[in-house]
Coordinates of C-alpha atoms in Angstrom, one line a residue:
M223 CA 120.7 66.6 160.6
M224 CA 121.6 70.2 159.7
T225 CA 125.3 70.8 159.0
S226 CA 127.0 74.1 159.9
E227 CA 127.7 74.8 156.2
E228 CA 124.3 74.0 154.9
S229 CA 122.4 76.8 153.2
L230 CA 118.7 77.5 153.8
A231 CA 117.9 76.3 150.3
E232 CA 119.7 73.0 150.9
A233 CA 118.0 72.5 154.2
I234 CA 114.6 73.0 152.7
A235 CA 115.3 70.6 149.9
R236 CA 116.4 68.0 152.5
S237 CA 113.4 68.6 154.7
G238 CA 110.8 68.7 152.0
S239 CA 109.3 72.1 152.8
A240 CA 110.2 75.3 154.7
V241 CA 107.4 74.6 157.2
E242 CA 108.8 71.2 158.1
L243 CA 112.3 72.5 158.4
L244 CA 111.4 75.4 160.7
R245 CA 109.0 73.5 162.9
N246 CA 111.7 70.8 163.6
Q247 CA 114.9 72.8 163.5
N248 CA 116.5 73.5 166.8
W249 CA 117.0 77.1 167.8
P250 CA 119.3 77.2 170.9
A251 CA 117.8 78.6 174.1
F252 CA 118.8 82.2 174.1
T253 CA 119.3 84.3 177.3
F254 CA 120.4 87.9 176.9
P255 CA 124.0 88.1 178.0
V256 CA 123.4 90.2 181.1
A257 CA 122.6 89.0 184.6
P258 CA 119.3 87.1 184.7
E259 CA 118.2 89.2 187.7
F260 CA 119.6 92.0 189.8
T261 CA 116.9 92.0 192.4
N262 CA 114.2 89.7 191.0
W263 CA 112.4 89.9 187.6
R264 CA 109.0 91.0 189.1
D265 CA 110.6 93.9 191.0
E266 CA 112.5 94.9 187.9
Q267 CA 109.4 94.8 185.7
R268 CA 107.5 97.0 188.2
A269 CA 110.3 99.6 188.2
W270 CA 109.7 100.9 184.7
N271 CA 106.1 101.5 185.7
T272 CA 106.7 102.9 189.2
T273 CA 110.1 104.4 189.6
V274 CA 113.0 104.1 187.0
A275 CA 114.7 101.2 185.3
L276 CA 118.1 100.9 183.6
M277 CA 118.3 98.3 180.8
D278 CA 121.7 97.3 179.4
Q279 CA 121.2 96.8 175.7
S280 CA 124.9 96.5 174.9
H281 CA 125.1 92.8 174.2
H282 CA 122.0 91.1 172.9
M283 CA 121.3 92.8 169.5
T284 CA 123.1 92.3 166.2
Q285 CA 124.6 95.5 164.7
L286 CA 125.3 96.2 161.1
F287 CA 127.6 99.2 160.5
L288 CA 126.9 100.7 157.0
G289 CA 128.5 103.4 154.8
G290 CA 129.2 104.5 151.3
A291 CA 127.9 107.1 148.8
D292 CA 125.4 104.7 147.3
L293 CA 124.0 103.4 150.6
L294 CA 120.8 105.4 151.0
P295 CA 119.6 104.7 147.4
L296 CA 120.2 101.0 148.0
L297 CA 118.3 101.0 151.2
A298 CA 115.4 102.9 149.6
S299 CA 115.3 100.3 146.8
I300 CA 114.6 97.5 149.3
S301 CA 112.5 99.4 151.9
P302 CA 109.1 101.2 152.0
N303 CA 110.6 103.7 154.4
T304 CA 111.1 107.2 153.0
F305 CA 114.7 108.5 152.9
S306 CA 113.8 111.9 151.6
T307 CA 114.3 113.6 155.0
F308 CA 116.7 111.1 156.6
R309 CA 119.7 112.9 157.9
P310 CA 122.4 112.8 160.7
G311 CA 120.9 113.0 164.2
V312 CA 117.8 111.0 163.3
A313 CA 116.8 107.3 163.7
K314 CA 114.0 105.3 162.1
Q315 CA 112.4 101.9 162.3
L316 CA 113.5 100.3 159.1
I317 CA 111.3 97.6 157.5
C318 CA 111.5 95.5 154.3
V319 CA 109.0 93.4 152.4
N320 CA 109.1 90.7 149.8
A321 CA 107.6 90.9 146.3
E322 CA 104.2 90.0 147.6
G323 CA 104.3 92.8 150.2
Y324 CA 104.8 90.6 153.2
L325 CA 107.1 91.6 156.0
I326 CA 110.8 90.4 156.3
G327 CA 111.5 92.1 159.6
D328 CA 112.3 95.4 161.2
G329 CA 115.2 97.1 163.0
I330 CA 116.3 100.6 164.2
L331 CA 118.5 102.5 161.8
F332 CA 120.7 105.2 163.5
Y333 CA 122.3 108.0 161.4
N334 CA 125.4 109.0 163.3
E335 CA 127.2 111.9 161.6
D336 CA 130.5 111.4 163.3
A337 CA 130.7 107.6 163.1
P338 CA 133.2 106.1 160.6
E339 CA 130.5 103.9 159.1
G340 CA 127.8 106.6 159.3
L341 CA 124.7 104.4 159.7
V342 CA 124.1 101.6 162.2
L343 CA 121.2 99.1 161.8
I344 CA 120.4 97.4 165.1
G345 CA 118.0 94.5 165.9
H346 CA 117.5 90.8 165.4
H347 CA 119.4 89.4 162.5
L348 CA 116.3 88.7 160.4
L349 CA 116.3 92.1 158.6
I350 CA 120.0 92.6 159.0
D351 CA 120.9 89.5 157.0
W352 CA 118.7 90.7 154.1
V353 CA 120.3 94.1 154.1
R354 CA 123.7 92.6 154.3
F355 CA 123.0 90.3 151.3
N356 CA 121.9 93.3 149.3
V357 CA 125.0 95.4 150.3
E358 CA 127.3 92.5 149.2
K359 CA 125.5 92.2 145.8
A360 CA 125.8 96.0 145.3
Q361 CA 129.5 95.9 146.2
A362 CA 130.0 93.1 143.6
A363 CA 128.3 95.3 141.0
G364 CA 130.7 98.2 141.7
K365 CA 128.5 100.3 144.0
D366 CA 130.1 102.5 146.8
V367 CA 128.6 100.6 149.7
H368 CA 130.2 98.7 152.6
H369 CA 129.3 97.1 155.9
R370 CA 130.7 95.6 159.1
L371 CA 128.7 93.0 160.9
E372 CA 128.9 92.9 164.7
A373 CA 127.2 89.8 166.1
N374 CA 125.7 89.8 169.6
S375 CA 127.9 88.9 172.6
H376 CA 126.9 85.2 172.3
M377 CA 128.5 85.0 168.9
R378 CA 131.3 87.5 169.1
Q379 CA 134.7 87.6 170.7
G380 CA 135.6 90.8 172.6
P381 CA 133.5 93.9 173.5
P382 CA 131.0 95.6 171.3
T383 CA 131.7 98.9 169.6
F384 CA 129.1 100.8 171.7
Y385 CA 127.6 100.4 175.1
R386 CA 123.8 101.1 175.1
Y387 CA 121.8 101.9 178.2
E388 CA 118.1 102.5 178.2
L389 CA 116.7 104.6 181.0
Q390 CA 112.9 104.8 181.4
G391 CA 110.1 105.1 183.9
P392 CA 108.1 107.9 185.6
E393 CA 111.2 109.1 187.5
A394 CA 113.6 108.9 184.5
D395 CA 113.5 112.7 183.9
K396 CA 114.4 113.3 187.5
V397 CA 117.4 111.1 187.3
M398 CA 118.5 112.9 184.1
E399 CA 118.0 116.3 185.8
K400 CA 120.4 115.2 188.5
I401 CA 122.9 113.9 186.0
F402 CA 122.8 117.1 183.9
G403 CA 122.3 119.6 186.8
G404 CA 119.2 120.9 185.1
P405 CA 116.3 119.8 182.9
A406 CA 116.5 116.8 180.7
P407 CA 117.7 117.6 177.2
E408 CA 115.0 118.7 174.7
I409 CA 115.3 116.0 172.0
K410 CA 112.5 115.1 169.7
F411 CA 111.1 111.6 169.5
F412 CA 113.5 109.3 167.6
H413 CA 116.1 112.1 167.3
I414 CA 119.6 111.8 168.6
G415 CA 121.2 114.5 170.7
D416 CA 124.7 115.0 172.2
V417 CA 125.0 115.1 176.0
T418 CA 127.8 114.6 178.6
I419 CA 127.7 112.0 181.4
A420 CA 130.6 111.5 183.8
G421 CA 132.7 113.8 181.6
R422 CA 132.2 111.5 178.6
A423 CA 130.5 112.5 175.3
V424 CA 127.3 110.5 174.9
K425 CA 124.7 110.1 172.2
A426 CA 121.1 110.2 173.4
L427 CA 118.2 108.8 171.4
R428 CA 114.7 109.9 172.7
H429 CA 112.3 107.0 172.5
G430 CA 110.7 104.5 174.9
M431 CA 110.3 100.8 175.6
A432 CA 107.8 98.9 177.7
G433 CA 105.2 101.6 177.2
Q434 CA 107.2 104.3 179.0
P435 CA 109.1 107.3 177.7
G436 CA 112.9 107.4 178.1
F437 CA 116.3 107.7 176.6
E438 CA 118.8 105.4 175.1
F439 CA 122.3 106.5 175.8
Y440 CA 125.2 105.1 173.8
G441 CA 128.9 105.7 173.2
P442 CA 132.3 104.1 172.9
W443 CA 132.7 100.8 174.9
A444 CA 135.7 102.2 176.8
D445 CA 133.3 104.7 178.5
A446 CA 130.7 102.0 179.5
D447 CA 131.6 101.6 183.2
A448 CA 132.0 105.3 183.9
V449 CA 128.6 106.2 182.3
L450 CA 126.9 103.3 184.0
A451 CA 128.2 104.2 187.5
E452 CA 127.1 107.9 187.0
I453 CA 123.6 106.9 186.0
L454 CA 123.2 104.4 188.9
T455 CA 124.5 106.9 191.4
A456 CA 122.1 109.6 190.2
G457 CA 119.2 107.2 190.3
E458 CA 119.7 105.7 193.7
E459 CA 117.5 108.2 195.6
F460 CA 114.7 107.5 193.0
G461 CA 114.7 103.7 193.4
I462 CA 116.5 102.9 190.2
R463 CA 116.6 99.2 189.3
R464 CA 118.9 97.5 186.9
V465 CA 116.9 95.2 184.6
G466 CA 118.2 91.7 184.1
A467 CA 117.6 89.4 181.2
K468 CA 114.4 87.8 182.5
A469 CA 112.5 91.1 183.0
Y470 CA 114.0 92.7 179.8
S471 CA 112.6 89.9 177.7
A472 CA 109.1 91.0 178.5
T473 CA 109.4 94.6 177.5
P474 CA 107.9 94.1 174.0
L475 CA 104.7 92.9 175.7
E476 CA 104.2 96.4 177.2
S477 CA 105.5 98.4 174.3
G478 CA 103.5 96.5 171.8
W479 CA 106.4 95.7 169.5
V480 CA 106.5 92.2 168.0
P481 CA 110.3 91.4 168.2
T482 CA 110.6 88.5 165.8
P483 CA 107.9 88.4 163.1
F484 CA 108.0 85.4 160.7
P485 CA 110.2 86.5 157.8
A486 CA 108.6 86.2 154.3
I487 CA 111.7 84.9 152.6
F488 CA 110.4 81.8 150.9
G489 CA 109.1 83.1 147.6
D490 CA 110.8 83.0 144.2
D491 CA 112.3 86.5 144.7
F492 CA 114.3 85.2 147.6
A493 CA 115.8 82.1 145.9
E494 CA 119.3 83.6 145.6
Y495 CA 119.1 84.8 149.2
R496 CA 118.2 81.3 150.5
E497 CA 121.3 79.9 148.7
W498 CA 123.4 82.6 150.5
L499 CA 121.8 82.3 154.0
P500 CA 123.1 79.6 156.4
A501 CA 120.2 77.4 157.5
A502 CA 121.2 77.9 161.1
R503 CA 120.2 81.6 160.9
A504 CA 116.7 80.9 159.7
G505 CA 115.5 80.1 163.2
S506 CA 112.6 77.8 164.2
V507 CA 108.8 78.0 164.5
A508 CA 107.2 77.2 167.8
G509 CA 103.5 77.1 168.5
S510 CA 100.2 75.6 167.5
L511 CA 99.9 77.1 164.0
Y512 CA 100.4 74.4 161.5
S513 CA 99.8 74.7 157.8
D514 CA 101.4 73.4 154.6
D515 CA 100.9 76.9 153.0
I516 CA 103.8 79.1 154.0
H517 CA 101.6 82.2 153.4
D518 CA 99.6 81.3 156.5
Y519 CA 102.7 82.3 158.5
Y520 CA 103.3 85.6 156.7
M521 CA 102.2 89.0 157.9
T522 CA 102.0 92.4 156.3
P523 CA 103.4 95.6 157.9
Y524 CA 99.8 96.6 158.5
D525 CA 99.1 93.4 160.4
L526 CA 101.7 94.4 163.0
G527 CA 101.2 98.1 163.2
L528 CA 104.1 99.0 161.0
G529 CA 102.1 100.8 158.4
R530 CA 103.2 104.1 159.8
S531 CA 106.7 103.4 158.4
V532 CA 105.4 102.9 154.8
R533 CA 105.7 105.7 152.2
F534 CA 104.9 105.3 148.6
D535 CA 107.1 108.2 147.5
H536 CA 109.7 106.0 145.8
D537 CA 110.1 102.7 144.0
F538 CA 111.1 99.7 146.2
H539 CA 111.0 95.9 146.1
G540 CA 107.4 94.8 146.7
R541 CA 105.8 98.3 146.3
E542 CA 102.9 97.2 144.0
A543 CA 101.8 94.4 146.2
L544 CA 102.2 96.5 149.4
E545 CA 99.9 99.1 147.8
R546 CA 97.3 96.4 147.4
H547 CA 97.7 95.4 151.1
A548 CA 97.4 99.1 152.1
A549 CA 94.1 99.4 150.3
D550 CA 92.8 96.1 151.9
Q551 CA 94.0 95.9 155.5
R552 CA 92.5 92.7 156.9
R553 CA 94.2 92.4 160.3
R554 CA 95.6 94.6 163.1
K555 CA 98.0 94.3 165.9
V556 CA 96.4 93.7 169.4
T557 CA 97.3 92.5 172.9
L558 CA 95.6 89.4 174.1
L559 CA 95.0 89.3 177.9
W560 CA 94.9 85.6 178.8
N561 CA 92.2 84.2 181.1
A562 CA 93.7 83.7 184.6
E563 CA 91.8 80.5 185.2
D564 CA 92.9 78.9 182.0
V565 CA 96.5 79.9 182.6
A566 CA 96.3 78.4 186.1
A567 CA 94.9 75.2 184.6
V568 CA 97.9 74.9 182.3
V569 CA 100.3 75.4 185.2
R570 CA 98.2 73.0 187.4
S571 CA 98.4 70.3 184.7
Q572 CA 102.1 70.0 185.3
M573 CA 101.4 68.7 188.8
E574 CA 98.5 66.3 188.1
P575 CA 98.4 62.7 186.8
G576 CA 98.1 62.3 183.0
V577 CA 99.4 64.1 180.0
P578 CA 100.0 67.8 180.9
A579 CA 99.4 70.8 178.7
K580 CA 102.4 72.3 176.9
F581 CA 104.7 73.9 179.6
L582 CA 104.0 77.6 180.1
D583 CA 107.1 79.5 181.3
F584 CA 107.3 82.7 183.3
P585 CA 108.1 85.5 182.5
K586 CA 108.2 84.5 178.8
A587 CA 106.6 81.6 177.0
R588 CA 108.4 81.7 173.7
Y589 CA 110.3 78.5 173.0
G590 CA 111.3 79.1 169.3
L591 CA 112.6 82.1 167.4
F592 CA 109.1 82.6 165.9
Q593 CA 106.2 81.9 168.3
M594 CA 103.2 81.3 166.1
D595 CA 100.0 80.2 168.0
E596 CA 96.6 80.0 166.3
V597 CA 93.9 82.4 167.5
R598 CA 90.3 81.3 167.1
Y599 CA 87.2 83.4 167.2
H600 CA 83.7 81.7 167.2
D601 CA 85.7 78.5 166.6
R602 CA 87.3 79.5 163.4
P603 CA 90.9 80.7 162.7
A604 CA 91.1 84.5 163.2
G605 CA 94.8 85.4 163.7
I606 CA 98.2 84.6 165.1
S607 CA 99.4 85.0 168.7
T608 CA 103.2 85.7 168.8
D609 CA 105.2 86.9 171.8
A610 CA 103.6 85.7 175.1
G611 CA 104.5 86.3 178.8
Y612 CA 103.7 87.6 182.2
I613 CA 103.7 91.3 183.4
A614 CA 104.1 91.6 187.2
Y615 CA 102.9 95.2 187.5
D616 CA 99.5 94.4 186.0
Q617 CA 99.5 90.7 187.2
L618 CA 98.5 89.6 183.7
Y619 CA 99.6 86.9 181.3
M620 CA 99.3 88.2 177.7
S621 CA 100.6 87.9 174.2
L622 CA 100.9 90.2 171.2
A623 CA 98.9 89.1 168.2
T624 CA 97.5 90.0 164.8
V625 CA 93.8 89.3 164.4
D626 CA 91.0 89.8 161.9
N627 CA 89.6 93.4 161.9
E628 CA 86.2 92.1 162.7
V629 CA 87.3 90.9 166.1
A630 CA 86.7 94.0 168.2
D631 CA 88.5 95.2 171.3
G632 CA 86.9 93.5 174.3
A633 CA 86.0 90.3 172.3
E634 CA 86.9 86.9 173.7
V635 CA 89.0 84.7 171.6
E636 CA 90.9 81.5 172.2
V637 CA 94.7 80.9 171.9
V638 CA 95.5 77.3 170.9
W639 CA 98.4 76.4 173.2
G640 CA 100.6 73.3 172.4
E641 CA 101.5 71.5 169.2
D642 CA 99.6 68.9 167.2
P643 CA 101.5 67.2 165.6
I644 CA 104.3 67.7 168.1
S645 CA 107.5 68.8 166.5
R646 CA 111.0 67.4 167.1
K647 CA 112.6 70.5 168.5
D648 CA 114.5 70.0 171.7
S649 CA 112.6 72.8 173.3
V650 CA 109.3 71.0 173.0
D651 CA 107.8 68.6 175.6
A652 CA 107.8 65.3 173.7
S653 CA 104.5 64.5 175.4
H654 CA 101.8 67.2 176.0
R655 CA 98.3 67.9 175.0
Q656 CA 96.9 70.9 173.1
V657 CA 94.6 73.2 175.1
R658 CA 92.7 76.4 174.4
I659 CA 93.2 79.5 176.5
R660 CA 90.6 82.2 176.5
A661 CA 91.8 85.7 176.0
T662 CA 90.4 89.2 175.8
V663 CA 91.3 91.4 172.9
A664 CA 92.9 94.7 173.9
P665 CA 94.8 97.4 172.0
A666 CA 98.6 97.3 171.7
P667 CA 100.1 98.8 173.8
Y668 CA 97.4 97.7 176.3
H669 CA 98.1 99.9 179.3
E670 CA 95.3 102.5 179.4
W671 CA 92.6 100.1 178.1
A672 CA 93.5 97.3 180.5
R673 CA 93.8 99.5 183.5
T674 CA 90.6 101.5 182.9
V675 CA 88.3 99.0 181.1
Y676 CA 89.5 95.5 181.6
R677 CA 90.3 95.7 185.3
A678 CA 87.2 97.8 185.9
D679 CA 85.1 94.8 184.8
D680 CA 86.8 92.5 187.4

């Protein structure tokens, strides 16, 4: 039984291996702390493809506020991202790797010129904890760096520092034209501009989620209600929909972003970190992938389409190994479009006599922090399926995966669904059988390919 004070290193020693710990460790069921549905999750999913959707991102992500004269050199020393052009008014997708060049995690780093802490790293805690550990070590060594951790609303008392609203969909620019009384602001991708909404000063980041262009608006929490009301009023005539937690959880499937890659933190270079990290923050592994070798769970940035963030213009932890991965990229990120008959058979098994297949939830199937299902091609292991769920607009069940490069777009693979042996996590059906679900390999994001090629073959 894990204790609240137990470190990750202690928990691994008690369990015998990192794999056994993470396969059997409970990770509490997590629902984004906004309403599950405002209309219904199918309607809300369709809105970002047909009209316009508003997503409240104020509550579910961890934020790490960062500052100090030595901060950027520190970040550069642990990240393959370049910082040579990083400046106020810009954001970037920050990544880190271990000494073997395998991915720790990723998050969005905002450079806010007028914020007290200057930089804000937002995302799941996987990367944030590693950055926080390094900041604390640098502080102890006398470096001018500091941080303030702001947990998500499940783990924090009181409101967040910022509200964050994502507006996207084919009608998003029309909504913004109404708000601003003219054209939407000209802001480059992943750049931050200053706008005014409801008389309040607002920051606007140009980017997109769920495969659609849009803006993320953020500002002081005290302005949250006024800004939200103004956006909803402006969007009413365009069919705006507020997106609840259920629909929002499926946005990575459409954008092609793998939200929680398995963190490569179990090598010798992370021994001190594992002593520092509470075991409860390490998460849990769900899915059919089962191996005694922890490396079988690791992924490189190139496996998940994050190679665009890598620059070898500076020294950083893991650079030499990452250069080898860059020269020998063996896997790529894809979308797997699951076979409708096989999905239906899994659902049907819940209503038939006998041992059912592992329960398949809608709209998301993830039942651990890291969903890791084996992908087979010609009956041999060929990749890992991660985030899985249903998209109502396309009426498709799908997952994001990394597969061997020889598996071409359009090829049929099999996703192994269900565990064998069955783990002891509370989220797992204690009795179920493992099945194989056929899936078609598509690009990530999948939209154009699926709608012009895959559906054309139906």
